[in-house]
Each structure stands twice: as structure tokens, then as C-alpha cells.
Short mmCIF file of C-alpha atoms in Angstrom, two decimals:
data_model
loop_
_atom_site.label_atom_id
_atom_site.label_comp_id
_atom_site.label_asym_id
_atom_site.label_seq_id
_atom_site.Cartn_x
_atom_site.Cartn_y
_atom_site.Cartn_z
CA MET A 719 1.90 -37.45 -8.47
CA PRO A 720 -1.00 -36.83 -6.00
CA ASP A 721 -2.68 -33.45 -6.30
CA ILE A 722 -1.74 -32.32 -2.80
CA GLN A 723 1.94 -33.08 -3.44
CA PHE A 724 1.80 -31.12 -6.68
CA PHE A 725 0.30 -28.16 -4.82
CA LEU A 726 2.87 -28.36 -1.99
CA ARG A 727 5.70 -28.45 -4.51
CA ARG A 728 4.32 -25.34 -6.22
CA LEU A 729 3.97 -23.67 -2.83
CA VAL A 730 7.59 -24.40 -1.90
CA GLN A 731 8.81 -23.16 -5.28
CA ASP A 732 6.79 -19.97 -4.87
CA VAL A 733 8.25 -19.32 -1.41
CA GLN A 734 11.78 -19.93 -2.65
CA GLU A 735 11.27 -17.61 -5.62
CA GLN A 736 9.93 -14.82 -3.40
CA MET A 737 12.66 -15.25 -0.79
CA THR A 738 15.40 -14.64 -3.36
CA PRO A 739 14.92 -10.84 -3.59
CA ILE A 740 14.30 -10.63 0.17
CA ARG A 741 17.64 -12.29 0.91
CA SER A 742 19.30 -9.77 -1.40
CA ILE A 743 18.43 -6.92 1.00
CA LEU A 744 18.24 -8.73 4.36
CA ASP A 745 21.94 -9.31 4.88
CA TRP A 746 23.50 -9.92 8.27
CA SER A 747 23.84 -6.19 9.06
CA VAL A 748 20.12 -5.56 8.49
CA LEU A 749 19.20 -8.56 10.62
CA LEU A 750 21.63 -7.60 13.35
CA TYR A 751 20.85 -3.89 13.62
CA ILE A 752 17.18 -3.64 12.54
CA VAL A 753 15.20 -6.91 12.46
CA ILE A 754 16.47 -8.52 15.66
CA PRO A 755 16.25 -5.31 17.77
CA LEU A 756 12.68 -4.79 16.55
CA MET A 757 11.75 -8.34 17.54
CA ILE A 758 13.24 -7.77 20.98
CA VAL A 759 11.70 -4.32 21.54
CA PHE A 760 8.19 -5.12 20.25
CA PRO A 761 7.06 -7.18 23.32
CA PHE A 762 8.04 -4.32 25.64
CA PHE A 763 6.13 -1.76 23.55
CA TYR A 764 3.14 -4.08 23.36
CA ARG A 765 3.10 -4.55 27.12
CA ASP A 766 3.42 -0.80 27.60
CA ALA A 767 0.49 -0.31 25.20
CA TRP A 768 -1.70 -2.35 27.54
CA GLU A 769 -0.62 -0.27 30.52
CA ASN A 770 -0.53 3.18 28.83
CA VAL A 771 -2.72 2.84 25.77
CA HIS A 772 -3.51 6.59 25.69
CA LEU A 773 0.11 7.26 24.80
CA TYR A 774 -0.30 5.27 21.57
CA TRP A 775 -3.85 6.11 20.48
CA GLY A 776 -6.01 9.16 21.06
CA SER A 777 -9.16 8.47 23.07
CA ASP A 778 -11.08 11.08 21.04
CA VAL A 779 -10.44 9.31 17.72
CA PRO A 780 -13.70 7.77 16.40
CA PHE A 781 -13.89 4.01 16.03
CA ILE A 782 -14.57 4.45 12.33
CA PHE A 783 -10.98 5.65 11.79
CA LEU A 784 -9.58 2.45 13.25
CA CYS A 785 -11.98 0.41 11.12
CA GLY A 786 -10.85 2.22 8.00
CA LEU A 787 -7.22 1.67 8.91
CA VAL A 788 -7.78 -2.07 9.45
CA LEU A 789 -9.76 -2.46 6.22
CA LEU A 790 -7.06 -0.65 4.26
CA ALA A 791 -4.43 -2.93 5.83
CA VAL A 792 -6.23 -6.06 4.62
CA SER A 793 -7.15 -4.73 1.17
CA ARG A 794 -4.03 -6.09 -0.47
CA GLY A 795 -3.43 -9.58 -1.79
CA HIS A 796 -5.04 -12.02 -4.19
CA ILE A 797 -6.57 -15.46 -4.13
CA ARG A 798 -3.70 -17.66 -5.23
CA THR A 799 -4.08 -20.50 -7.71
CA TYR A 800 -0.35 -21.24 -8.26
CA LEU A 801 -0.80 -21.53 -12.00
CA TRP A 802 2.17 -20.87 -14.24
CA GLU A 803 2.23 -19.72 -17.84
CA ALA A 804 3.59 -23.10 -18.90
CA ASP A 805 0.50 -24.79 -17.41
CA LEU A 806 -1.86 -23.20 -19.90
CA ILE A 807 -1.91 -26.20 -22.23
CA TYR A 808 -1.10 -29.08 -19.86
CA LEU A 809 -3.57 -28.24 -17.07
CA LEU A 810 -6.36 -27.62 -19.53
CA GLN A 811 -6.05 -31.27 -20.44
CA GLU A 812 -5.92 -32.26 -16.77
CA LYS A 813 -9.12 -30.59 -15.61
CA ARG A 814 -9.26 -32.54 -12.33
CA LEU A 815 -5.74 -31.46 -11.39
CA LEU A 816 -6.51 -27.88 -12.39
CA SER A 817 -9.65 -27.81 -10.26
CA HIS A 818 -7.86 -29.31 -7.25
CA LEU A 819 -4.96 -26.89 -7.61
CA LYS A 820 -7.38 -23.94 -7.54
CA GLY A 821 -9.19 -25.44 -4.55
CA TYR A 822 -6.00 -25.87 -2.53
CA GLY A 823 -4.92 -22.38 -3.50
CA LEU A 824 -8.26 -21.00 -2.26
CA ILE A 825 -7.92 -22.80 1.08
CA TYR A 826 -4.34 -21.61 1.54
CA SER A 827 -5.25 -18.02 0.60
CA LEU A 828 -8.11 -17.98 3.12
CA LEU A 829 -5.90 -19.42 5.87
CA MET A 830 -3.20 -16.83 5.24
CA ALA A 831 -5.85 -14.10 5.23
CA ILE A 832 -7.14 -15.28 8.61
CA VAL A 833 -3.60 -15.32 10.03
CA ARG A 834 -2.94 -11.81 8.72
CA ILE A 835 -6.20 -10.46 10.15
CA LEU A 836 -5.60 -12.15 13.52
CA LEU A 837 -2.15 -10.56 13.65
CA ILE A 838 -3.56 -7.10 12.89
CA VAL A 839 -6.31 -7.49 15.49
CA PHE A 840 -3.77 -8.77 18.02
CA ILE A 841 -1.68 -5.63 17.54
CA ALA A 842 -4.79 -3.42 17.83
CA LEU A 843 -6.20 -5.39 20.79
CA PRO A 844 -5.22 -2.83 23.49
CA VAL A 845 -6.98 -0.09 21.54
CA LEU A 846 -10.07 -2.21 20.86
CA THR A 847 -10.51 -3.28 24.47
CA LEU A 848 -9.25 -0.32 26.51
CA ILE A 849 -10.19 2.62 24.27
CA TYR A 850 -13.39 1.38 22.63
CA GLY A 851 -14.47 -1.09 25.33
CA MET A 852 -15.02 -4.05 23.02
CA GLU A 853 -15.67 -7.45 24.59
CA TYR A 854 -14.21 -10.66 23.21
CA LEU A 855 -17.47 -11.53 21.42
CA ASP A 856 -17.43 -8.09 19.78
CA ILE A 857 -13.82 -8.66 18.69
CA LEU A 858 -14.81 -12.03 17.20
CA ASN A 859 -17.61 -10.39 15.21
CA PHE A 860 -15.17 -7.70 14.11
CA ILE A 861 -12.74 -10.36 12.85
CA ILE A 862 -15.55 -12.05 10.92
CA ILE A 863 -16.70 -8.86 9.17
CA VAL A 864 -13.09 -7.90 8.34
CA GLU A 865 -12.49 -11.36 6.87
CA ALA A 866 -15.71 -11.02 4.85
CA TYR A 867 -14.51 -7.66 3.55
CA HIS A 868 -11.13 -9.14 2.65
CA VAL A 869 -12.67 -12.03 0.71
CA THR A 870 -15.02 -9.59 -1.04
CA ILE A 871 -12.08 -7.49 -2.18
CA LEU A 872 -10.25 -10.62 -3.34
CA THR A 873 -13.35 -11.63 -5.30
CA VAL A 874 -13.48 -8.24 -7.00
CA LYS A 875 -9.80 -8.51 -7.94
CA LYS A 876 -10.28 -12.01 -9.30
CA THR A 877 -13.41 -11.45 -11.36
CA ILE A 878 -12.78 -7.93 -12.70
CA SER A 879 -9.81 -7.28 -14.96
CA LYS A 880 -10.28 -3.62 -15.97
CA LYS A 881 -8.58 -1.30 -13.49
CA ILE A 882 -11.18 1.46 -13.57
CA TRP A 883 -14.02 -0.94 -12.73
CA LYS A 884 -11.87 -2.68 -10.16
CA TRP A 885 -11.14 0.59 -8.34
CA MET A 886 -14.80 1.64 -8.50
CA PHE A 887 -16.07 -1.65 -7.04
CA THR A 888 -13.32 -1.60 -4.40
CA ALA A 889 -14.39 1.87 -3.28
CA VAL A 890 -18.05 0.79 -3.13
CA VAL A 891 -17.18 -2.31 -1.09
CA PHE A 892 -15.02 -0.26 1.30
CA ILE A 893 -17.74 2.33 1.91
CA THR A 894 -20.39 -0.40 2.31
CA TYR A 895 -18.46 -2.35 4.94
CA ILE A 896 -17.45 0.80 6.80
CA SER A 897 -21.12 1.80 6.96
CA ILE A 898 -22.15 -1.66 8.16
CA ILE A 899 -19.60 -1.63 10.99
CA ASP A 900 -20.42 1.97 11.96
CA PHE A 901 -24.22 1.79 12.02
CA LEU A 902 -24.96 -1.80 13.08
CA HIS A 903 -24.40 -3.66 16.32
CA SER A 904 -21.47 -6.06 16.47
CA SER A 905 -23.71 -9.15 16.62
CA VAL A 906 -25.59 -7.98 13.53
CA TYR A 907 -22.57 -7.19 11.38
CA GLY A 908 -20.90 -10.38 12.63
CA LEU A 909 -23.87 -12.40 11.30
CA ILE A 910 -23.81 -10.45 8.03
CA GLY A 911 -20.10 -11.10 7.70
CA LEU A 912 -20.51 -14.83 8.33
CA ILE A 913 -23.27 -15.13 5.73
CA SER A 914 -21.26 -13.13 3.20
CA LEU A 915 -18.18 -15.22 3.89
CA VAL A 916 -20.00 -18.51 3.29
CA ALA A 917 -21.65 -17.17 0.13
CA LEU A 918 -18.33 -15.90 -1.28
CA ILE A 919 -16.59 -19.22 -0.61
CA LEU A 920 -19.38 -21.04 -2.48
CA VAL A 921 -18.98 -18.58 -5.36
CA HIS A 922 -15.25 -19.28 -5.54
CA LEU A 923 -15.79 -23.03 -5.43
CA ASN A 924 -18.07 -22.71 -8.47
CA LEU A 925 -15.59 -20.41 -10.23
CA ASP A 926 -12.81 -22.96 -9.74
CA LYS A 927 -14.79 -25.46 -11.78
CA THR A 928 -14.59 -23.23 -14.87
CA ASN A 929 -11.70 -21.81 -16.88
CA ARG A 930 -13.34 -18.48 -17.66
CA LEU A 931 -10.85 -16.57 -15.51
CA LEU A 932 -7.80 -18.68 -16.32
CA LEU A 933 -5.81 -15.95 -18.10
CA ASN A 934 -6.51 -13.45 -15.33
CA GLU A 935 -5.46 -16.02 -12.70
CA ILE A 936 -2.17 -16.64 -14.49
CA ARG A 937 -1.55 -12.89 -14.68
CA VAL A 938 -2.23 -12.55 -10.95
CA GLU A 939 0.19 -15.38 -10.18
CA HIS A 940 2.89 -13.72 -12.23
CA GLU A 941 2.38 -10.48 -10.27
CA GLU A 942 2.40 -12.29 -6.92
CA ARG A 943 5.60 -14.20 -7.66
CA SER A 944 7.43 -11.01 -8.58
CA LYS A 945 5.86 -8.59 -6.08
CA TYR A 946 8.85 -8.43 -3.73
CA ALA A 947 11.28 -7.94 -6.59
CA ARG A 948 9.11 -5.13 -7.99
CA LEU A 949 8.79 -3.60 -4.52
CA ILE A 950 12.57 -3.53 -4.08
CA LEU A 951 13.07 -2.03 -7.53
CA LYS A 952 10.38 0.56 -6.87
CA HIS A 953 12.10 1.85 -3.73
CA SER A 954 15.63 1.52 -5.07
CA MET A 955 17.13 4.93 -5.74
CA GLU A 956 19.61 3.50 -8.25
CA VAL A 957 16.83 2.28 -10.57
CA GLU A 958 15.17 4.79 -12.86
CA LYS A 959 11.36 4.86 -12.66
CA THR A 960 9.84 6.25 -15.80
CA SER A 961 6.22 6.96 -16.57
CA HIS A 962 4.93 5.50 -19.82
CA ASN A 963 2.09 7.56 -21.17
CA TYR A 964 1.13 6.65 -24.71
CA SER A 965 -1.97 8.84 -24.83
CA LYS A 966 -2.11 11.23 -27.76
CA LYS A 967 -3.92 13.82 -25.65
CA PRO A 968 -1.77 16.39 -23.84
CA GLY A 969 -1.60 16.35 -20.10
CA PHE A 970 -4.11 18.21 -17.95
CA LEU A 971 -1.43 20.41 -16.41
CA PHE A 972 0.49 22.76 -18.73
CA ARG A 973 -1.00 21.23 -21.86
CA HIS A 974 -0.15 24.44 -23.76
CA SER A 975 3.18 24.80 -21.94
CA ASP A 976 2.39 28.24 -20.55
CA ARG A 977 5.13 30.05 -18.71
CA LEU A 978 5.07 29.87 -14.93
CA PHE A 979 7.23 32.93 -14.32
CA LYS A 980 6.91 36.34 -15.92
CA ASN A 981 10.48 37.36 -15.18
CA ARG A 982 12.72 35.06 -17.21
CA SER A 983 16.20 33.93 -16.22
CA ARG A 984 18.28 30.78 -16.51
CA GLU A 985 17.48 29.72 -12.96
CA LYS A 986 13.73 30.24 -13.40
CA GLY A 987 13.81 28.47 -16.75
CA VAL A 988 15.38 25.37 -15.20
CA LEU A 989 13.00 25.61 -12.23
CA GLU A 990 10.04 25.73 -14.61
CA LEU A 991 11.30 22.61 -16.38
CA GLN A 992 11.63 20.81 -13.05
CA LEU A 993 8.16 21.79 -11.81
CA LYS A 994 6.48 20.75 -15.05
CA ALA A 995 8.42 17.48 -15.16
CA PHE A 996 7.43 16.77 -11.55
CA LEU A 997 3.73 17.52 -12.02
CA ARG A 998 3.55 15.51 -15.25
CA ASP A 999 5.30 12.44 -13.80
CA ARG A 1000 2.81 9.91 -12.46
CA ASN A 1001 5.33 8.20 -10.17
CA TYR A 1002 6.34 11.45 -8.49
CA ILE A 1003 2.75 12.59 -7.96
CA ILE A 1004 1.65 9.23 -6.51
CA SER A 1005 4.63 9.12 -4.14
CA TYR A 1006 3.99 12.71 -3.07
CA ALA A 1007 0.28 12.04 -2.47
CA GLN A 1008 0.99 8.87 -0.50
CA LEU A 1009 3.58 10.60 1.65
CA VAL A 1010 1.32 13.55 2.45
CA GLY A 1011 -1.81 11.41 2.86
CA PHE A 1012 -0.27 8.90 5.27
CA THR A 1013 1.27 11.73 7.30
CA CYS A 1014 -2.05 13.58 7.60
CA PHE A 1015 -3.83 10.38 8.62
CA ALA A 1016 -1.16 9.59 11.23
CA ILE A 1017 -1.39 13.13 12.62
CA ILE A 1018 -5.17 12.80 12.98
CA ILE A 1019 -5.22 9.48 14.84
CA ALA A 1020 -2.06 9.73 16.96
CA PRO A 1021 -1.83 11.28 20.47
CA PHE A 1022 -0.69 14.89 20.55
CA TRP A 1023 2.95 14.28 21.52
CA VAL A 1024 3.22 11.71 18.73
CA LYS A 1025 1.65 14.23 16.32
CA ILE A 1026 4.49 16.66 17.05
CA ILE A 1027 7.12 13.97 16.37
CA ILE A 1028 5.41 12.95 13.12
CA TYR A 1029 5.02 16.59 12.08
CA GLY A 1030 8.70 17.42 12.70
CA SER A 1031 9.88 14.26 10.97
CA PHE A 1032 7.65 14.99 8.00
CA ILE A 1033 9.09 18.50 7.56
CA PHE A 1034 12.61 17.10 7.50
CA PHE A 1035 11.76 14.20 5.20
CA ILE A 1036 9.66 16.12 2.65
CA ARG A 1037 12.46 18.64 2.18
CA TYR A 1038 15.02 15.86 1.87
CA TRP A 1039 12.80 13.98 -0.60
CA SER A 1040 12.11 17.03 -2.76
CA GLY A 1041 15.82 17.92 -2.78
CA MET A 1042 16.64 14.37 -3.85
CA ILE A 1043 14.13 14.62 -6.72
CA SER A 1044 15.64 17.95 -7.79
CA ARG A 1045 19.19 16.59 -7.81
CA LYS A 1046 18.01 13.57 -9.77
CA MET A 1047 16.45 15.82 -12.42
CA LEU A 1048 19.55 17.99 -12.61
CA THR A 1049 21.68 14.94 -13.45
CA ASN A 1050 19.74 14.49 -16.67
CA ARG A 1051 21.81 14.39 -19.87
CA PHE A 1052 20.08 17.57 -21.01
CA PHE A 1053 22.18 19.57 -18.55
CA GLN A 1054 25.34 18.05 -19.97
CA VAL A 1055 24.47 19.73 -23.26
CA VAL A 1056 23.26 22.93 -21.62
CA PRO A 1057 25.46 23.17 -18.52
CA LEU A 1058 24.77 25.52 -15.63
CA GLU A 1059 27.05 26.85 -12.95
CA LYS A 1060 27.08 24.95 -9.68
CA THR A 1061 25.88 27.95 -7.70
CA LYS A 1062 22.90 28.35 -9.99
CA LEU A 1063 22.03 24.67 -9.62
CA VAL A 1064 22.08 25.07 -5.83
CA THR A 1065 19.70 28.03 -6.18
CA VAL A 1066 17.37 26.02 -8.43
CA GLU A 1067 17.35 23.11 -6.01
CA ALA A 1068 16.51 25.39 -3.07
CA GLU A 1069 13.61 26.98 -4.97
CA PHE A 1070 12.29 23.59 -6.09
CA LYS A 1071 12.38 22.28 -2.50
CA LYS A 1072 10.41 25.28 -1.27
CA ARG A 1073 7.71 25.09 -3.94
CA ILE A 1074 7.21 21.33 -3.49
CA SER A 1075 7.48 21.07 0.29
CA TYR A 1076 5.72 24.26 1.43
CA PRO A 1077 2.16 23.27 0.35
CA SER A 1078 2.38 19.95 2.22
CA ILE A 1079 3.96 21.60 5.27
CA ILE A 1080 1.17 24.19 5.36
CA LEU A 1081 -1.45 21.44 5.08
CA THR A 1082 0.00 19.38 7.93
CA SER A 1083 0.43 22.56 10.02
CA VAL A 1084 -3.25 23.40 9.59
CA ILE A 1085 -4.21 19.87 10.67
CA VAL A 1086 -2.01 20.05 13.78
CA LEU A 1087 -3.41 23.47 14.73
CA TYR A 1088 -6.98 22.30 14.10
CA VAL A 1089 -6.51 19.25 16.30
CA TYR A 1090 -4.87 21.30 19.06
CA PHE A 1091 -7.24 24.29 19.20
CA ILE A 1092 -10.55 22.82 17.96
CA VAL A 1093 -10.57 19.18 18.99
#
């Protein structure tokens, strides 16, 4: 079988495998009431953005915020090689096929990255041209430097396996490219991006000739093939998400299990268990930080009337989310052994919602007031 046919067959199999979990949630009702209306409404909103761009983006927002948002949007993904675990022995014997498969995967990954970046820039085009006054040559240079950043991040993910080093290098790359875009002229950072892009492609072509990163590439392919299934499971409320911490050291918070409340009662005892369980659970903390962080960022960059809508929606959602977490904890089997009255459980849930939601509500309130009175 020719190499290109082998690659195309792997590509089709990968698409079919990833479409299986998507079809499980995109039934006819979702398509009819959500996807199709969004496809119909988007052109009207996009046209309105060209005519009334100040309703969608604040004119006082610095360009660096938009750059950071775009770079964060393109930070995901990997350079695909379409290697499977079963190929570990066979493809090592067929080095020519292995090299060609990596090469085709590199070309396809770069093409998909370009399409994704062009789509993001197309959506942000009214803001780039009408708010920041960028010409088409400036936009082209911006696309080049964003593509160079994207390939740099993909290179870091491919060559570095340890998470701590990967996150450190990713942060350094992000700050470096943000600084380049902020301090240099568009023609200068466009040239820098083009040179970096060519150099990184040559580096990947040389890496594809070796098998030094073969195990890491197979691991990445396994993650990419199952990313939609893991995403659905992550956001499914019926699936339990547990944190696995095998460290022998106690946690930073409440490592000596000190009491949170001086006055002891059944309700405060259960509330203390919930608060400690929440603060010690990695999944809860990450979800809470993402929810608050994205809301604060949206409040900063959005026009004022949109800030109010986001702020009001956040207050409703954070209280709903914290109440959902509380009810989930109270359904634990522990409370079947030590039952509590329903009225007391309602009291515990209300207290938990207040103590979890109030700090984030205060933070977003301060940001809204700061933007309104100071900026």
C-alpha cells in the first residue's frame, strides 16, 4: 500500500473514532434547537459586529488583551503522527513508512493549525480593523506570528514529557511572544514569526527521521483519539470525578485537620467536612478557578452593558454550581450511615453556597466597580 493511502486510511479511522462520542450527544434535538439556530444567527451577529463593533468590544481595552486571548485560543492541540500502540514493532521495521507517516502528519497538523488561526482571525477581524486600525498587511503579519507561536507550543509539547517543565516552557513562550507583539512593529514581528516558523518546521523534519520521541508520540495520539470522549465524561454530571493523590505528604490546607468553627453543632460539623473536601479536591478547585478566571477576563474586555449581563449570569451560575456540589457531597454513602434531617441538610447547603460563592461574587463586583468608576 502506498504511504499516502496508509496515512489517509489512518486519518479516516481517526475521524470516525472521534465522531462516535460526538454523535452520542449531538442528537436531532441538539442539532435542531442549538446548532442550526447558531449557524443561522451567526452571520447576522457578524454583520452587526462590523456595523456596531463597540457593542461587542470595548474601545479602551488594550491590544495586548486581544493578543493574549488569541494566543490562549491556539495553545491547544498537538502535532499528530497517527501512530498506534500496535505500530510499535511493525513500523520500527518499516522506517521509511514511519518517517513518511510522521511527515504527512506534520503537514496535516500545520494545515489544520492555519485553518484554525484563520477562523479565529476572521471572527476577530471587525475588532482588529475597526478598533485597533490594523491594515491587511498588519493582519497578515499577525497571522504569521500567531502561527509561529502555535508551532512553538506544539514543539514544546512534543519534545518535553514532564508536565512541570512543559508548563514552565509554555509560560515562557507565551510571555515572549506577547512581548514581541506588544513592543515591536507588525512588519518586524511578522519577519520574526516567519523565520521562527521555517526554523521550527526544519526541526520537526529532522525529528521525524529519528525514533527518540516515539513513545511520547504514541501517548499523544492516544490522548488525541480519546479527547472528545474524555471531554464528554469530564462535563457529565452522572460520572464521578475523583482526584487521585498518592502523595504521602498531607495537603497544604488543613493538614492538621484544625477546626473551622469554634461553636460545634451537627450542621457546622457537616459544613466543615464539605468545605475541607471541596478545598482538598483538585477537580473542584480547578473548575472553580476556571469559572472565576474566565468570568473576570470577560468582564474586563467586554463593553459595559455586556459586563452587567455576564456579572448577573455569573452570580446565578456560581450559586447554582456550588449548590450542585453541596448536594452531590450530601449524597455520599457516609450520610447513609450518619443520617441528618432534611431541614438540616438544607441549612448546610445554604451555608456552603454562601461560603463558596461570596468570595467570587465580591471579586467580580470589585472588578465591575473598578471598571465603571476608574476606567
